[in-house]
mmCIF file of C-alpha atoms and ligand atoms in Angstrom:
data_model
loop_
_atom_site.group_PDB
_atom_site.id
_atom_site.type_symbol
_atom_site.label_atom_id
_atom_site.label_comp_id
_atom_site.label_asym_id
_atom_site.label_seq_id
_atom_site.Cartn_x
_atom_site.Cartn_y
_atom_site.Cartn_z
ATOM 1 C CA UNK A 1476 87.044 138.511 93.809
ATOM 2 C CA UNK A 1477 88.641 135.219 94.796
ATOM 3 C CA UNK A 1478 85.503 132.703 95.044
ATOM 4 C CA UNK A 1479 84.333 130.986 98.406
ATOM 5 C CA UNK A 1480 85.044 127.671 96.643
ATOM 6 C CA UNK A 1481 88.996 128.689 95.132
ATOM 7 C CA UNK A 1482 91.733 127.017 97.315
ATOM 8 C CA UNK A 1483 93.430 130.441 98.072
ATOM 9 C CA UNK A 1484 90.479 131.489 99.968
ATOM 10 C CA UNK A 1485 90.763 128.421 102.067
ATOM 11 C CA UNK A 1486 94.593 127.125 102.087
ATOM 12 C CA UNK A 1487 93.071 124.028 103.948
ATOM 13 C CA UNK A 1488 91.044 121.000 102.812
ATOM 14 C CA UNK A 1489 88.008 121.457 103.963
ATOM 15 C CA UNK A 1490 86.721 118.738 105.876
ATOM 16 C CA UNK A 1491 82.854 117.723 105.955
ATOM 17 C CA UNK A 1492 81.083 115.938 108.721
ATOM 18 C CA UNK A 1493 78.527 113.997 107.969
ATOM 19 C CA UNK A 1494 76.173 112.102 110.500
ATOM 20 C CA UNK A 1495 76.239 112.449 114.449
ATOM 21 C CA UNK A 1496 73.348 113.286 114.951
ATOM 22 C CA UNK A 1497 71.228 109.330 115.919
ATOM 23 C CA UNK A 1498 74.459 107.300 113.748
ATOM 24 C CA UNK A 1499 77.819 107.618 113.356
ATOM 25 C CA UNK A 1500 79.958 111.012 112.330
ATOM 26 C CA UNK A 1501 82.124 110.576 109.181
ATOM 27 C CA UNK A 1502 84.373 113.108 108.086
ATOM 28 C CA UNK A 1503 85.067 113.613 104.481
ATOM 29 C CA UNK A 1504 88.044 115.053 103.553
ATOM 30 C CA UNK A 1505 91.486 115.623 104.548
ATOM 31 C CA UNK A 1506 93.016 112.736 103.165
ATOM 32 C CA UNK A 1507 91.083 110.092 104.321
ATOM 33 C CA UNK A 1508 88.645 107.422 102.105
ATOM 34 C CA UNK A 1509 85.363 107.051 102.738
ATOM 35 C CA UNK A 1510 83.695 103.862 101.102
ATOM 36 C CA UNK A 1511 79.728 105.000 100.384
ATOM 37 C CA UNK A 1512 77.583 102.273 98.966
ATOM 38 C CA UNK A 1513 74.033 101.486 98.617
ATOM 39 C CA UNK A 1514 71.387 100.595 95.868
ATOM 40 C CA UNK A 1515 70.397 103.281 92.882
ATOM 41 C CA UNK A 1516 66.675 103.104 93.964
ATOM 42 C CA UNK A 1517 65.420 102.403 97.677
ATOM 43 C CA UNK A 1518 62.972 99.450 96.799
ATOM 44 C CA UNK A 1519 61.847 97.540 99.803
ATOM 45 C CA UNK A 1520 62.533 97.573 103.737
ATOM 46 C CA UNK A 1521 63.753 94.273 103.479
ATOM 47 C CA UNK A 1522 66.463 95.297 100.335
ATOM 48 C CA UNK A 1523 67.536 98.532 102.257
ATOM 49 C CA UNK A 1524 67.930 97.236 105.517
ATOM 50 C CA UNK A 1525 69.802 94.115 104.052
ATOM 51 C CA UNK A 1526 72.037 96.160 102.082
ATOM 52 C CA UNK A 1527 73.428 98.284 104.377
ATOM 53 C CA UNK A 1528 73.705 95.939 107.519
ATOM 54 C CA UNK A 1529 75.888 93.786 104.579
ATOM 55 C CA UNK A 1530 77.581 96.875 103.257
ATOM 56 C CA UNK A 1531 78.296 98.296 106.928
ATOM 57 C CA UNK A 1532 80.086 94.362 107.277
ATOM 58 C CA UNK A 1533 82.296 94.894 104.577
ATOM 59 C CA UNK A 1534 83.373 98.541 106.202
ATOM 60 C CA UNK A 1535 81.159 100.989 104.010
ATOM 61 C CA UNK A 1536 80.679 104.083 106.327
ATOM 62 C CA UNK A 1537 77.720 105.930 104.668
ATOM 63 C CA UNK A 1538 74.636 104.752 103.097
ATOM 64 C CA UNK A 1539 73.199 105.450 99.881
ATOM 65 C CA UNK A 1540 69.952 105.028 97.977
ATOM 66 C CA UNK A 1541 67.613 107.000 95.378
ATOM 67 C CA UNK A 1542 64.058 107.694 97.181
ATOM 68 C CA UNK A 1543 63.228 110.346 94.296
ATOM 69 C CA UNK A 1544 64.472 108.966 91.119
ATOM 70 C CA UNK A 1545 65.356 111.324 88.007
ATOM 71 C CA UNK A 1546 64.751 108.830 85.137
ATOM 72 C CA UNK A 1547 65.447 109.400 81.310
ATOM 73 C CA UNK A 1548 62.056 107.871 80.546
ATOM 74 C CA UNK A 1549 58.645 109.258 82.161
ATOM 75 C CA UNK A 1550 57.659 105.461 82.218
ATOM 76 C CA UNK A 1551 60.616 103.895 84.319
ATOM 77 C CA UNK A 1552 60.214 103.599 88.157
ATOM 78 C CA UNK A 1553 60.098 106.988 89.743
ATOM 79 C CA UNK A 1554 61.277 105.895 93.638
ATOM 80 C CA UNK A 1555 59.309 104.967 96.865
ATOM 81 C CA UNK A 1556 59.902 108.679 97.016
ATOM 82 C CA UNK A 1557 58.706 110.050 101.069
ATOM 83 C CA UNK A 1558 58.370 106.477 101.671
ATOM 84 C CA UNK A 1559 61.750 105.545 100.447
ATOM 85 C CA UNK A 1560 63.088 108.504 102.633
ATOM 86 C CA UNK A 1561 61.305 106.418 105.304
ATOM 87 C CA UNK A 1562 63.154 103.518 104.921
ATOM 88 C CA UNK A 1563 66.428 105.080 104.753
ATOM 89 C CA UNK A 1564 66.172 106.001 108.286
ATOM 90 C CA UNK A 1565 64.883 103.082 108.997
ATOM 91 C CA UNK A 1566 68.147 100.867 107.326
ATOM 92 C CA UNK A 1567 70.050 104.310 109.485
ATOM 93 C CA UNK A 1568 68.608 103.187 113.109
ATOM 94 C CA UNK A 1569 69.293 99.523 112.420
ATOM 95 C CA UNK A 1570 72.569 99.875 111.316
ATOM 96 C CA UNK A 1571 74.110 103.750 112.630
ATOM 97 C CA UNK A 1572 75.087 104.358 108.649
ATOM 98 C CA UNK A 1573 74.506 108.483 108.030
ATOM 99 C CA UNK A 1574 72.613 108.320 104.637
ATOM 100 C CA UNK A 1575 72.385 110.094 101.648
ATOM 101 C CA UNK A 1576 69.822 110.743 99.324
ATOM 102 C CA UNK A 1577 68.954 113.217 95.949
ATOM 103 C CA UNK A 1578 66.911 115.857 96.016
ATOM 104 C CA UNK A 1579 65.286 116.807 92.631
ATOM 105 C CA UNK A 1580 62.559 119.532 94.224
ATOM 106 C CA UNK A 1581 63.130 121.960 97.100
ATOM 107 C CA UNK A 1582 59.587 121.721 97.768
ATOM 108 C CA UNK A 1583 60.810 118.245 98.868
ATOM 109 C CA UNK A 1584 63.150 120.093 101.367
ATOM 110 C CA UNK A 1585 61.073 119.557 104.788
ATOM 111 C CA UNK A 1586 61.264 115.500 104.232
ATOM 112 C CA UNK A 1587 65.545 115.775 104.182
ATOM 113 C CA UNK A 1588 64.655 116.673 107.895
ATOM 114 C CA UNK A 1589 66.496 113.729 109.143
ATOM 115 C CA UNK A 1590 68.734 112.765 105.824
ATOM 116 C CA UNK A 1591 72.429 113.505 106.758
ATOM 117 C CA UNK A 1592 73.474 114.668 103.675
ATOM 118 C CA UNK A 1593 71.892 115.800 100.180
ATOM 119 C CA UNK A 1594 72.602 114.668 97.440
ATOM 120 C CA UNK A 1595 72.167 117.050 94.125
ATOM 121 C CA UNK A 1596 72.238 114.711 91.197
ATOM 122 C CA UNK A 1597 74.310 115.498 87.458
ATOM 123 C CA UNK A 1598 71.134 116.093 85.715
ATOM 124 C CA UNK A 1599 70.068 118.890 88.835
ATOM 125 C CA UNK A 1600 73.827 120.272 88.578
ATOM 126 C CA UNK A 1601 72.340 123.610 87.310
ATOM 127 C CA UNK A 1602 69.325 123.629 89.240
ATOM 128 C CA UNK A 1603 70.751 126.906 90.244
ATOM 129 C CA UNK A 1604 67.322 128.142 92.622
ATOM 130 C CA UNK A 1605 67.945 124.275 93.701
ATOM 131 C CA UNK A 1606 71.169 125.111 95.048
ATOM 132 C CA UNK A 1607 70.057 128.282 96.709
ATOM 133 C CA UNK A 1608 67.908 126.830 98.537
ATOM 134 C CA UNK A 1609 70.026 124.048 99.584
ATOM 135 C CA UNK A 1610 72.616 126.771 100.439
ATOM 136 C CA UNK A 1611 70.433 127.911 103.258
ATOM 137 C CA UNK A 1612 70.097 124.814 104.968
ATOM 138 C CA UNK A 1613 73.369 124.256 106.361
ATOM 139 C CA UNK A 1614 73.073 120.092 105.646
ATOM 140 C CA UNK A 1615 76.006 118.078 103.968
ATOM 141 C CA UNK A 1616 75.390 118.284 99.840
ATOM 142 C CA UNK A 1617 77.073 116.275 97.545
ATOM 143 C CA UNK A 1618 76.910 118.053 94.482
ATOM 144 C CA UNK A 1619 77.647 115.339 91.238
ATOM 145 C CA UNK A 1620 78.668 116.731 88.168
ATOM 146 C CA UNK A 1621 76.566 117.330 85.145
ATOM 147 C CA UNK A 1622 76.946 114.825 82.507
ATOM 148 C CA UNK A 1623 78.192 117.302 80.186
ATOM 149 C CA UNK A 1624 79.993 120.484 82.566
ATOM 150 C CA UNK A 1625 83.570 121.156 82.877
ATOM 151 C CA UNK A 1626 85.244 121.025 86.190
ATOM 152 C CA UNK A 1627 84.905 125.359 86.455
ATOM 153 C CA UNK A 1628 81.079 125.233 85.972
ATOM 154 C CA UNK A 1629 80.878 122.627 89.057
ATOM 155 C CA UNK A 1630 82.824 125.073 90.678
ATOM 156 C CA UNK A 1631 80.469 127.656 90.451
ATOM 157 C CA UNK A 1632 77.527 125.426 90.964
ATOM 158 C CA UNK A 1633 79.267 124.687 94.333
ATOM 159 C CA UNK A 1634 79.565 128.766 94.689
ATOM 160 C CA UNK A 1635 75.981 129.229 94.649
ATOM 161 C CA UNK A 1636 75.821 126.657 98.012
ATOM 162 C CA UNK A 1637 78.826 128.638 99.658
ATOM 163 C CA UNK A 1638 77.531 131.954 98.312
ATOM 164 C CA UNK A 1639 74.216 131.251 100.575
ATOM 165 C CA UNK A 1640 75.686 130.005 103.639
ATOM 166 C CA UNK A 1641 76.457 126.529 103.015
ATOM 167 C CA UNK A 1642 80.381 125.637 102.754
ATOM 168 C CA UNK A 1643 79.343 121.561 103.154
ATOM 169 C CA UNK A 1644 79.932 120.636 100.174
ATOM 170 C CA UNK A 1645 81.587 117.629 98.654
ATOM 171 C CA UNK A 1646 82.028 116.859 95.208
ATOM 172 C CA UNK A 1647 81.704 113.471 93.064
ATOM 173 C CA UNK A 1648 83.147 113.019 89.568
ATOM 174 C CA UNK A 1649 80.321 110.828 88.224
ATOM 175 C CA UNK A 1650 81.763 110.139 84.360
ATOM 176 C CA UNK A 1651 81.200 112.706 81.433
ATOM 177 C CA UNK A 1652 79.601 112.567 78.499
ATOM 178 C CA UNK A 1653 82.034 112.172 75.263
ATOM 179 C CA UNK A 1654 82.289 110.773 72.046
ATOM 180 C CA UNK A 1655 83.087 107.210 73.458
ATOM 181 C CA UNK A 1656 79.268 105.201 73.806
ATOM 182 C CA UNK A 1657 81.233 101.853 75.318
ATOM 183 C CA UNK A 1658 80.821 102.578 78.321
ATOM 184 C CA UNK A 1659 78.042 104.487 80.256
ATOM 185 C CA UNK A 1660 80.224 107.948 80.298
ATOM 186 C CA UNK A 1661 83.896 108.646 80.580
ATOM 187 C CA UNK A 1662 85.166 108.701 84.144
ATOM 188 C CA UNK A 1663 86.889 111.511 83.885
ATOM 189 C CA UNK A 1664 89.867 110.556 86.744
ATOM 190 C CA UNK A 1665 92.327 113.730 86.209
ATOM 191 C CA UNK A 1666 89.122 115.234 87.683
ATOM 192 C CA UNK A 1667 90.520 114.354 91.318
ATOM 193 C CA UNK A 1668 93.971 115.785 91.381
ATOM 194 C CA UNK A 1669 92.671 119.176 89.178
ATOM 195 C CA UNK A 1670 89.847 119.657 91.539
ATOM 196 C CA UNK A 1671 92.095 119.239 94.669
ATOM 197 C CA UNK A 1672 94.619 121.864 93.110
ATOM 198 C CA UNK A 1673 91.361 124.398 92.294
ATOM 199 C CA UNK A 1674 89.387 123.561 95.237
ATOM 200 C CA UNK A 1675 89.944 122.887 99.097
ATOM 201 C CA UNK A 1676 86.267 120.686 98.987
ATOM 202 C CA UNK A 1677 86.619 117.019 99.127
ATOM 203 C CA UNK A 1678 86.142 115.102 96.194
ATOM 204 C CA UNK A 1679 85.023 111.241 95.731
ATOM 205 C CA UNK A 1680 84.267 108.805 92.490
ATOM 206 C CA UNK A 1681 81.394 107.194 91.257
ATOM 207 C CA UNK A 1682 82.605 104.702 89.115
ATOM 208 C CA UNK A 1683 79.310 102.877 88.662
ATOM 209 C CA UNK A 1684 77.428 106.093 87.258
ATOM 210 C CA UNK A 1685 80.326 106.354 85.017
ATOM 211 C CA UNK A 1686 80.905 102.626 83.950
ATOM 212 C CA UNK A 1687 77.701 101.397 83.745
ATOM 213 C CA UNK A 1688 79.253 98.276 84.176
ATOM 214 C CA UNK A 1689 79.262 96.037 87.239
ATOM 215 C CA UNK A 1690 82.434 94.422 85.934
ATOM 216 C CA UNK A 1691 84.440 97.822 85.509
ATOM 217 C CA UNK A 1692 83.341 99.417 88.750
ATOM 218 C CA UNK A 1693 85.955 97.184 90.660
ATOM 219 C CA UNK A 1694 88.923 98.676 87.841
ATOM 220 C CA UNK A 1695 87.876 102.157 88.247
ATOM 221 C CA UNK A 1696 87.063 102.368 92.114
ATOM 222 C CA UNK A 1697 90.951 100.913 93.077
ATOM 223 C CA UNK A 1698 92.037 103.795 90.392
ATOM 224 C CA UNK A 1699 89.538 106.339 92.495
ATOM 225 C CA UNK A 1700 91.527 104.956 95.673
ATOM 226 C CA UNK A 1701 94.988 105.405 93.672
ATOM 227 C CA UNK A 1702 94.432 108.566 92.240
ATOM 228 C CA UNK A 1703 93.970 110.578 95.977
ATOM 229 C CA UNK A 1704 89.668 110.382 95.739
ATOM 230 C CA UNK A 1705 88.308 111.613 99.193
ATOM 231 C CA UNK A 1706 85.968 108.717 99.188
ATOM 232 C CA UNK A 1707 84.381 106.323 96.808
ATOM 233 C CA UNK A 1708 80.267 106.471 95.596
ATOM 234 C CA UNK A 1709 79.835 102.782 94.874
ATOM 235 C CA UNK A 1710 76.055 100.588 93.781
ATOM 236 C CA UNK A 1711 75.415 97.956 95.341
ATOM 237 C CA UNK A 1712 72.281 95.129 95.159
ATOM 238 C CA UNK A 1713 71.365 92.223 96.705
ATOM 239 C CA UNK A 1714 70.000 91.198 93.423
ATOM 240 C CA UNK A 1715 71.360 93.135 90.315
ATOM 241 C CA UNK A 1716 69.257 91.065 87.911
ATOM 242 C CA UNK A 1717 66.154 92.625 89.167
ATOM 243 C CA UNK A 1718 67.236 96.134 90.162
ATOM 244 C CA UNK A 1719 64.544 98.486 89.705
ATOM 245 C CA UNK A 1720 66.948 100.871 88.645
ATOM 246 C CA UNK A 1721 70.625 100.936 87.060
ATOM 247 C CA UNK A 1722 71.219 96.916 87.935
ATOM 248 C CA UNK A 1723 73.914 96.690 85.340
ATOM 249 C CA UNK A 1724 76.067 98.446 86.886
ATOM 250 C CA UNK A 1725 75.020 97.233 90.328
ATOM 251 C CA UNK A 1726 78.128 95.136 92.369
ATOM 252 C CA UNK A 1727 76.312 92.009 95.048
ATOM 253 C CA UNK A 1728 77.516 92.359 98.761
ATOM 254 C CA UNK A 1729 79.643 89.792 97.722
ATOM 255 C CA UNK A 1730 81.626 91.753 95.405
ATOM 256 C CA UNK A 1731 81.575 94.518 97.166
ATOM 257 C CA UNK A 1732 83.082 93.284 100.395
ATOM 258 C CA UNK A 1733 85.952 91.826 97.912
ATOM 259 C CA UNK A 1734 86.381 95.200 96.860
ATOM 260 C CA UNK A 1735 86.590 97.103 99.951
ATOM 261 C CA UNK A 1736 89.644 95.004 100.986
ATOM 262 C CA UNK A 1737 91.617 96.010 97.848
ATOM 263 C CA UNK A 1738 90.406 99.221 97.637
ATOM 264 C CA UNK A 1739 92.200 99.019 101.392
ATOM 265 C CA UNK A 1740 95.408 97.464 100.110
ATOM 266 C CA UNK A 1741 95.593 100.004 97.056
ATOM 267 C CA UNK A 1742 95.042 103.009 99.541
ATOM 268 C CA UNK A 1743 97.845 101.892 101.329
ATOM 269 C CA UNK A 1744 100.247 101.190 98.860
ATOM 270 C CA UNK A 1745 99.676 104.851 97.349
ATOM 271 C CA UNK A 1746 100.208 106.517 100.780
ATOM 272 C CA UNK A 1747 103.167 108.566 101.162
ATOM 273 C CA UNK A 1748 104.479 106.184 104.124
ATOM 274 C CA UNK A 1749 103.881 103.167 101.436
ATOM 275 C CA UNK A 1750 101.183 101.726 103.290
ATOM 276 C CA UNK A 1751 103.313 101.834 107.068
ATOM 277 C CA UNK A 1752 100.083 103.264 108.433
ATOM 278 C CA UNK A 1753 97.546 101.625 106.726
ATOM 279 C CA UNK A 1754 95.324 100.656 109.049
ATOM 280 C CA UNK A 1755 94.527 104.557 110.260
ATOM 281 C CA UNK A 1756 92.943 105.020 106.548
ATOM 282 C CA UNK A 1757 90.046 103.780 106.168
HETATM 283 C C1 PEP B 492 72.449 108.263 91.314
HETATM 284 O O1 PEP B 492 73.379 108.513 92.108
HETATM 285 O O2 PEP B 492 71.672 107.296 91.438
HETATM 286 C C2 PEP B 492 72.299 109.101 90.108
HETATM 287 C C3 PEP B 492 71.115 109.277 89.521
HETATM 288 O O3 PEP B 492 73.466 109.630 89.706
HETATM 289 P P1 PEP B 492 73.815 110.732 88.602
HETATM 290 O O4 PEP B 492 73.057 111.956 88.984
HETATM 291 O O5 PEP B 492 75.293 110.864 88.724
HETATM 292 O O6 PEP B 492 73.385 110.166 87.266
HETATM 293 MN MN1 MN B 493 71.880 104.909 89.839
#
């Protein structure tokens, strides 16, 4: 049986809307780049709202930010959890940004209501009863991969969403787990153009999740942008220092809006038409 989720069942990319529905539609896929960016942890209405009216600025078309929080340690902030859902829509009305957000129950299913698209985090990966339930809901998912799966077993976590009904699916290449402790994980890059030969579901980069490193997210995002990425996953915090969550790998508004305009300028340079149409691509 060819699976839902192999590229000859679907010759096409498959392209995945996003929003519309009370903010903006964004369409991932197809050989555009979409710039996502947000905090690890919701923490505040004053920090989410801030953010994304400052990441919106710098041309960020999605919102993210962790309501429910899967920590290492028992003891580390949790999330604002329903309350941090709350705010999300919240930062959504006041600035039209779609946002997206990890589930880590499916008994948390009926407060996603009004999130535009799912996030299922590396660590949930093989949630498998997870992913059947999100494949019946029909929403957006962003499935990351695990911290230690190949590129096949995302695959087939991404089956069990199509095999239920659900063929919204995008994929992020977070960093892997490997031998090398330097930094955070290994962003696994080759990830990109392998997936887009297995798969016709878009595929973006985290390269905060797989730095760890504020000062290597800028390095590994224009590579993301180089390499053909679908879109780009990217932390950002108004104050890094005191980020409840993941800080050190957290980029200001700042350096973020730096960013975005080389991330713009490598895009174009790697497009077939070396950069004639540049403006259409982001
Ligand atoms: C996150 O996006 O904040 C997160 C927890 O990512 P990952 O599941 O890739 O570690
Ligand atoms: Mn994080």
């Amino acid at each position: 049986m060819i699976k839902r989720t192999n590229r000859l069942s679907h010759p096409e990319d498959t392209v995945v809307r996003v929003g519309g529905d009370g903010c903006e539609a964004v369409d991932i896929g197809g050989g555009s780049l979409v710039v996502i960016a947000g905090p690890c942890s919701v923490e505040s209405e004053e920090q989410i709202v801030g953010i994304a009216r400052q990441a919106a600025a710098a041309g960020a078309v999605m919102l993210r930010g962790g309501a429910f929080k899967p920590r290492t340690s028992p003891y580390e902030f949790q999330g604002m959890k329903a309350d941090g859902i709350e705010l999300l829509l919240k930062a959504k009305a006041a600035t039209g940004l779609p946002i997206v957000t990890e589930i880590m129950s499916e008994n948390h299913l009926p407060l996603f209501e009004n999130v535009d698209m799912i996030q299922v985090g590396a660590r949930n990966m093989q949630n498998f009863e997870l992913l059947k339930a999100l494949g019946r809901t029909g929403k957006p998912i962003l499935l990351k991969r695990g911290l230690a799966n190949t590129l096949k077993e995302l695959l087939m976590s991404a089956e069990y969403i199509m095999a239920g009904g659900n063929d919204r699916i995008v994929l992020c290449e977070r960093g892997i787990r490997t031998f090398e402790p330097y930094t955070r994980n290994t962003l696994d890059l080759s990830a990109v153009p392998a997936l887009h030969e297995l798969t016709h579901l878009p595929v973006i980069v985290d390269p905060s999740h797989a730095t760890g490193r504020a000062d290597f997210v800028e390095p590994m995002a224009l590579a993301a942008a180089a390499c053909g990425a679908d879109g780009i996953m990217i932390e950002v915090h108004n104050d890094p220092a005191h980020a409840l969550s993941d800080g050190p790998q957290s980029v200001t508004p700042a350096q973020f809006s730096r960013l975005m305009q080389k991330i713009r300028a490598v895009r174009a340079a790697a497009a077939d038409d070396g950069g004639a149409e540049a403006g259409a691509l982001l």
